[in-house]
mmCIF file of C-alpha atoms in Angstrom:
data_model
loop_
_atom_site.group_PDB
_atom_site.id
_atom_site.type_symbol
_atom_site.label_atom_id
_atom_site.label_comp_id
_atom_site.label_asym_id
_atom_site.label_seq_id
_atom_site.Cartn_x
_atom_site.Cartn_y
_atom_site.Cartn_z
ATOM 1 C CA UNK A 63 74.559 59.779 95.872
ATOM 2 C CA UNK A 64 72.971 59.101 99.241
ATOM 3 C CA UNK A 65 69.792 57.161 98.453
ATOM 4 C CA UNK A 66 68.792 56.744 102.099
ATOM 5 C CA UNK A 67 69.106 59.686 104.451
ATOM 6 C CA UNK A 68 68.637 60.130 108.150
ATOM 7 C CA UNK A 69 68.791 63.868 108.596
ATOM 8 C CA UNK A 70 68.988 63.919 112.374
ATOM 9 C CA UNK A 71 72.395 62.769 113.642
ATOM 10 C CA UNK A 72 71.104 62.706 117.211
ATOM 11 C CA UNK A 73 67.914 62.648 119.254
ATOM 12 C CA UNK A 74 67.454 62.980 122.989
ATOM 13 C CA UNK A 75 64.217 62.014 124.801
ATOM 14 C CA UNK A 76 63.050 61.423 128.338
ATOM 15 C CA UNK A 77 62.389 57.946 129.632
ATOM 16 C CA UNK A 78 58.751 56.965 129.123
ATOM 17 C CA UNK A 79 58.170 59.393 126.259
ATOM 18 C CA UNK A 80 57.952 58.604 122.556
ATOM 19 C CA UNK A 81 61.051 58.486 120.350
ATOM 20 C CA UNK A 82 60.496 59.206 116.661
ATOM 21 C CA UNK A 83 63.320 58.474 114.237
ATOM 22 C CA UNK A 84 62.977 59.531 110.640
ATOM 23 C CA UNK A 85 64.352 58.306 107.341
ATOM 24 C CA UNK A 86 63.944 59.508 103.739
ATOM 25 C CA UNK A 87 64.797 57.715 100.533
ATOM 26 C CA UNK A 88 65.105 58.759 96.920
ATOM 27 C CA UNK A 89 65.084 55.473 95.001
ATOM 28 C CA UNK A 90 61.481 54.655 94.088
ATOM 29 C CA UNK A 91 62.507 51.050 93.431
ATOM 30 C CA UNK A 92 63.020 50.428 97.150
ATOM 31 C CA UNK A 93 60.176 48.284 98.426
ATOM 32 C CA UNK A 94 61.423 46.707 101.633
ATOM 33 C CA UNK A 95 62.649 48.668 104.624
ATOM 34 C CA UNK A 96 64.301 47.693 107.885
ATOM 35 C CA UNK A 97 65.383 49.343 111.111
ATOM 36 C CA UNK A 98 68.443 48.291 113.084
ATOM 37 C CA UNK A 99 69.860 49.242 116.454
ATOM 38 C CA UNK A 100 73.625 49.299 116.850
ATOM 39 C CA UNK A 101 76.158 49.641 119.644
ATOM 40 C CA UNK A 102 79.787 50.593 118.905
ATOM 41 C CA UNK A 103 82.002 47.754 117.658
ATOM 42 C CA UNK A 104 79.027 45.374 117.416
ATOM 43 C CA UNK A 105 76.861 44.207 114.564
ATOM 44 C CA UNK A 106 73.456 45.830 113.948
ATOM 45 C CA UNK A 107 70.509 44.192 115.694
ATOM 46 C CA UNK A 108 67.364 43.789 113.592
ATOM 47 C CA UNK A 109 64.339 45.587 115.081
ATOM 48 C CA UNK A 110 61.482 45.686 112.619
ATOM 49 C CA UNK A 111 60.783 45.723 108.909
ATOM 50 C CA UNK A 112 58.035 46.796 106.537
ATOM 51 C CA UNK A 113 57.112 45.959 102.981
ATOM 52 C CA UNK A 114 55.881 48.655 100.638
ATOM 53 C CA UNK A 115 52.487 46.954 100.419
ATOM 54 C CA UNK A 116 51.884 48.101 104.004
ATOM 55 C CA UNK A 117 51.954 51.517 105.616
ATOM 56 C CA UNK A 118 52.408 50.370 109.203
ATOM 57 C CA UNK A 119 53.979 47.492 111.077
ATOM 58 C CA UNK A 120 54.000 47.061 114.831
ATOM 59 C CA UNK A 121 56.056 44.858 117.147
ATOM 60 C CA UNK A 122 55.782 45.527 120.849
ATOM 61 C CA UNK A 123 57.112 48.991 121.632
ATOM 62 C CA UNK A 124 58.296 49.496 118.037
ATOM 63 C CA UNK A 125 56.126 50.737 115.176
ATOM 64 C CA UNK A 126 57.330 51.595 111.689
ATOM 65 C CA UNK A 127 55.307 53.867 109.417
ATOM 66 C CA UNK A 128 55.849 54.091 105.679
ATOM 67 C CA UNK A 129 54.670 56.963 103.476
ATOM 68 C CA UNK A 130 55.430 55.870 99.942
ATOM 69 C CA UNK A 131 54.290 59.055 98.251
ATOM 70 C CA UNK A 132 56.652 61.095 100.424
ATOM 71 C CA UNK A 133 59.366 58.416 100.319
ATOM 72 C CA UNK A 134 59.560 58.652 104.074
ATOM 73 C CA UNK A 135 59.554 56.183 106.925
ATOM 74 C CA UNK A 136 59.692 56.591 110.643
ATOM 75 C CA UNK A 137 60.298 54.409 113.671
ATOM 76 C CA UNK A 138 58.299 55.085 116.827
ATOM 77 C CA UNK A 139 59.451 53.705 120.168
ATOM 78 C CA UNK A 140 56.875 53.896 122.950
ATOM 79 C CA UNK A 141 57.650 54.088 125.802
ATOM 80 C CA UNK A 142 61.334 54.875 125.452
ATOM 81 C CA UNK A 143 63.695 53.218 127.907
ATOM 82 C CA UNK A 144 67.328 54.029 128.808
ATOM 83 C CA UNK A 145 68.362 50.686 127.283
ATOM 84 C CA UNK A 146 67.130 51.973 123.921
ATOM 85 C CA UNK A 147 70.065 54.381 123.794
ATOM 86 C CA UNK A 148 72.053 53.388 120.693
ATOM 87 C CA UNK A 149 72.550 54.328 117.050
ATOM 88 C CA UNK A 150 69.549 53.506 114.873
ATOM 89 C CA UNK A 151 69.948 52.787 111.179
ATOM 90 C CA UNK A 152 67.266 52.555 108.557
ATOM 91 C CA UNK A 153 67.965 50.399 105.532
ATOM 92 C CA UNK A 154 66.214 49.855 102.217
ATOM 93 C CA UNK A 155 66.297 47.198 99.540
ATOM 94 C CA UNK A 156 64.767 46.198 96.228
ATOM 95 C CA UNK A 157 63.058 42.798 96.353
ATOM 96 C CA UNK A 158 64.054 41.403 93.014
ATOM 97 C CA UNK A 159 66.031 38.202 92.685
ATOM 98 C CA UNK A 160 68.519 40.000 90.475
ATOM 99 C CA UNK A 161 69.068 42.640 93.125
ATOM 100 C CA UNK A 162 69.755 40.063 95.774
ATOM 101 C CA UNK A 163 69.648 41.034 99.424
ATOM 102 C CA UNK A 164 71.607 44.266 99.118
ATOM 103 C CA UNK A 165 70.783 46.795 101.831
ATOM 104 C CA UNK A 166 71.366 50.527 101.455
ATOM 105 C CA UNK A 167 71.800 52.200 104.833
ATOM 106 C CA UNK A 168 71.204 55.677 106.139
ATOM 107 C CA UNK A 169 73.866 57.463 108.168
ATOM 108 C CA UNK A 170 72.297 56.586 111.503
ATOM 109 C CA UNK A 171 70.727 58.545 114.362
ATOM 110 C CA UNK A 172 72.157 58.452 117.874
ATOM 111 C CA UNK A 173 69.243 58.068 120.283
ATOM 112 C CA UNK A 174 69.802 58.964 123.932
ATOM 113 C CA UNK A 175 67.058 58.179 126.426
ATOM 114 C CA UNK A 176 67.527 60.058 129.670
ATOM 115 C CA UNK A 177 66.286 58.547 132.963
ATOM 116 C CA UNK B 43 69.058 28.575 116.779
ATOM 117 C CA UNK B 44 72.596 29.954 116.499
ATOM 118 C CA UNK B 45 73.056 33.438 115.087
ATOM 119 C CA UNK B 46 75.527 34.690 112.522
ATOM 120 C CA UNK B 47 79.095 33.927 113.565
ATOM 121 C CA UNK B 48 82.074 35.924 112.359
ATOM 122 C CA UNK B 49 85.694 35.066 113.011
ATOM 123 C CA UNK B 50 88.013 36.434 114.075
ATOM 124 C CA UNK B 51 86.587 39.305 116.144
ATOM 125 C CA UNK B 52 89.754 41.384 115.950
ATOM 126 C CA UNK B 53 92.684 41.494 113.546
ATOM 127 C CA UNK B 54 95.766 43.639 113.215
ATOM 128 C CA UNK B 55 97.600 43.503 109.893
ATOM 129 C CA UNK B 56 100.394 45.405 108.214
ATOM 130 C CA UNK B 57 100.024 47.381 105.003
ATOM 131 C CA UNK B 58 100.540 45.187 101.967
ATOM 132 C CA UNK B 59 99.431 41.986 103.676
ATOM 133 C CA UNK B 60 96.258 40.113 102.877
ATOM 134 C CA UNK B 61 93.491 38.990 105.201
ATOM 135 C CA UNK B 62 90.656 36.467 105.153
ATOM 136 C CA UNK B 63 87.516 36.878 107.236
ATOM 137 C CA UNK B 64 84.962 34.154 107.839
ATOM 138 C CA UNK B 65 81.185 34.165 108.282
ATOM 139 C CA UNK B 66 78.849 31.323 109.218
ATOM 140 C CA UNK B 67 75.216 32.262 108.492
ATOM 141 C CA UNK B 68 72.114 31.249 110.387
ATOM 142 C CA UNK B 69 71.251 27.647 109.638
ATOM 143 C CA UNK B 70 69.044 27.451 106.561
ATOM 144 C CA UNK B 71 69.943 30.899 105.253
ATOM 145 C CA UNK B 72 71.448 30.795 101.779
ATOM 146 C CA UNK B 73 72.213 34.492 101.292
ATOM 147 C CA UNK B 74 75.317 36.027 102.846
ATOM 148 C CA UNK B 75 76.158 39.705 102.420
ATOM 149 C CA UNK B 76 79.235 41.630 103.507
ATOM 150 C CA UNK B 77 79.395 45.265 104.624
ATOM 151 C CA UNK B 78 82.143 47.654 105.646
ATOM 152 C CA UNK B 79 81.575 50.223 108.353
ATOM 153 C CA UNK B 80 83.896 53.195 108.717
ATOM 154 C CA UNK B 81 83.319 56.473 110.585
ATOM 155 C CA UNK B 82 83.403 58.500 107.400
ATOM 156 C CA UNK B 83 81.455 56.285 105.006
ATOM 157 C CA UNK B 84 78.942 54.561 107.250
ATOM 158 C CA UNK B 85 77.730 51.081 106.320
ATOM 159 C CA UNK B 86 78.699 50.219 102.767
ATOM 160 C CA UNK B 87 77.674 47.102 100.843
ATOM 161 C CA UNK B 88 80.576 44.978 99.598
ATOM 162 C CA UNK B 89 78.971 41.939 97.950
ATOM 163 C CA UNK B 90 76.383 39.225 98.345
ATOM 164 C CA UNK B 91 76.548 35.503 97.752
ATOM 165 C CA UNK B 92 73.646 33.166 97.215
ATOM 166 C CA UNK B 93 74.065 29.450 96.574
ATOM 167 C CA UNK B 94 77.812 29.908 96.017
ATOM 168 C CA UNK B 95 77.289 32.609 93.367
ATOM 169 C CA UNK B 96 78.073 36.286 93.722
ATOM 170 C CA UNK B 97 74.770 37.939 92.987
ATOM 171 C CA UNK B 98 75.549 41.578 93.681
ATOM 172 C CA UNK B 99 78.659 43.688 94.179
ATOM 173 C CA UNK B 100 79.194 47.111 95.677
ATOM 174 C CA UNK B 101 81.588 49.817 94.582
ATOM 175 C CA UNK B 102 84.834 48.474 96.004
ATOM 176 C CA UNK B 103 88.155 47.757 94.275
ATOM 177 C CA UNK B 104 89.073 44.297 93.071
ATOM 178 C CA UNK B 105 91.299 43.822 96.129
ATOM 179 C CA UNK B 106 88.083 42.911 97.931
ATOM 180 C CA UNK B 107 86.801 39.477 97.010
ATOM 181 C CA UNK B 108 84.719 36.738 98.504
ATOM 182 C CA UNK B 109 83.342 33.291 98.079
ATOM 183 C CA UNK B 110 80.662 31.040 99.472
ATOM 184 C CA UNK B 111 80.862 27.347 100.140
ATOM 185 C CA UNK B 112 78.248 24.657 99.652
ATOM 186 C CA UNK B 113 77.304 24.848 103.349
ATOM 187 C CA UNK B 114 76.598 28.604 102.880
ATOM 188 C CA UNK B 115 79.600 29.661 104.942
ATOM 189 C CA UNK B 116 81.339 32.619 103.355
ATOM 190 C CA UNK B 117 84.767 34.163 103.371
ATOM 191 C CA UNK B 118 85.929 37.558 102.234
ATOM 192 C CA UNK B 119 89.497 38.365 101.328
ATOM 193 C CA UNK B 120 91.271 41.690 101.124
ATOM 194 C CA UNK B 121 94.630 41.707 99.380
ATOM 195 C CA UNK B 122 97.368 44.338 99.487
ATOM 196 C CA UNK B 123 95.929 45.979 102.573
ATOM 197 C CA UNK B 124 95.868 49.760 102.833
ATOM 198 C CA UNK B 125 95.514 51.917 105.927
ATOM 199 C CA UNK B 126 92.060 52.941 104.705
ATOM 200 C CA UNK B 127 90.862 49.347 104.888
ATOM 201 C CA UNK B 128 90.759 49.645 108.665
ATOM 202 C CA UNK B 129 87.091 49.147 109.471
ATOM 203 C CA UNK B 130 84.454 46.973 111.051
ATOM 204 C CA UNK B 131 83.508 44.244 108.561
ATOM 205 C CA UNK B 132 80.015 42.870 108.995
ATOM 206 C CA UNK B 133 78.349 39.822 107.594
ATOM 207 C CA UNK B 134 74.580 39.414 107.269
ATOM 208 C CA UNK B 135 72.530 36.352 106.455
ATOM 209 C CA UNK B 136 68.984 36.110 105.163
ATOM 210 C CA UNK B 137 66.588 33.939 103.223
ATOM 211 C CA UNK B 138 66.808 36.267 100.242
ATOM 212 C CA UNK B 139 65.299 39.554 99.010
ATOM 213 C CA UNK B 140 62.452 40.937 101.050
ATOM 214 C CA UNK B 141 63.350 39.014 104.189
ATOM 215 C CA UNK B 142 64.975 40.093 107.411
ATOM 216 C CA UNK B 143 68.749 40.211 107.391
ATOM 217 C CA UNK B 144 70.613 39.341 110.591
ATOM 218 C CA UNK B 145 74.119 40.527 111.288
ATOM 219 C CA UNK B 146 77.079 38.977 113.028
ATOM 220 C CA UNK B 147 79.194 40.756 115.649
ATOM 221 C CA UNK B 148 81.673 41.868 113.031
ATOM 222 C CA UNK B 149 85.433 41.662 112.587
ATOM 223 C CA UNK B 150 87.402 44.746 113.581
ATOM 224 C CA UNK B 151 90.336 45.017 111.156
ATOM 225 C CA UNK B 152 93.149 47.419 111.929
ATOM 226 C CA UNK B 153 95.816 48.008 109.290
ATOM 227 C CA UNK B 154 99.067 49.519 110.557
#
């Protein structure tokens, strides 16, 4: 079953506005979450992460919000730039030594930022 | 600091052959994970190695195997290739659970 879901396959925003990408998860054991940006035929680029002990983490234009009770996280990009156009993946993991560093990915959201 | 390096970048193989892909993690990282990306299945976890031991394995057939060396470099092997093995194979390195994982550029494998 799909434990991490990104329900919006695509999102289009205007340059300078806010982009909000959403992600839901079902496994309550997940306690560490990451967002990646990806171009075709390249590896994902790490953007930002958040531990379940926090509900917000900010890094420059990127902010990730975590709502544990709703099992929902979102990535905010402000302001959006044309260079942000890519596929965005959320990923989740369980931070136990026995679980290792296994990441479970969502299906991805194609973000297009229009000039 | 050098990033994650995967070789080769592109491969074309024939059905029934075997292939070996290589990954050099970021210096100091002891965890190496492998993922397969296909259009239909998205990014799927293959396995993870930590200090030369396989710590976790995804839901892939036994034709997919890997190993890690004492310098943390890792290889994955796919035997008896099938057309459906055509995919982008990605390697990620990290310092372990709960830390950021960084990916290489990937190896694009095409099976004909």
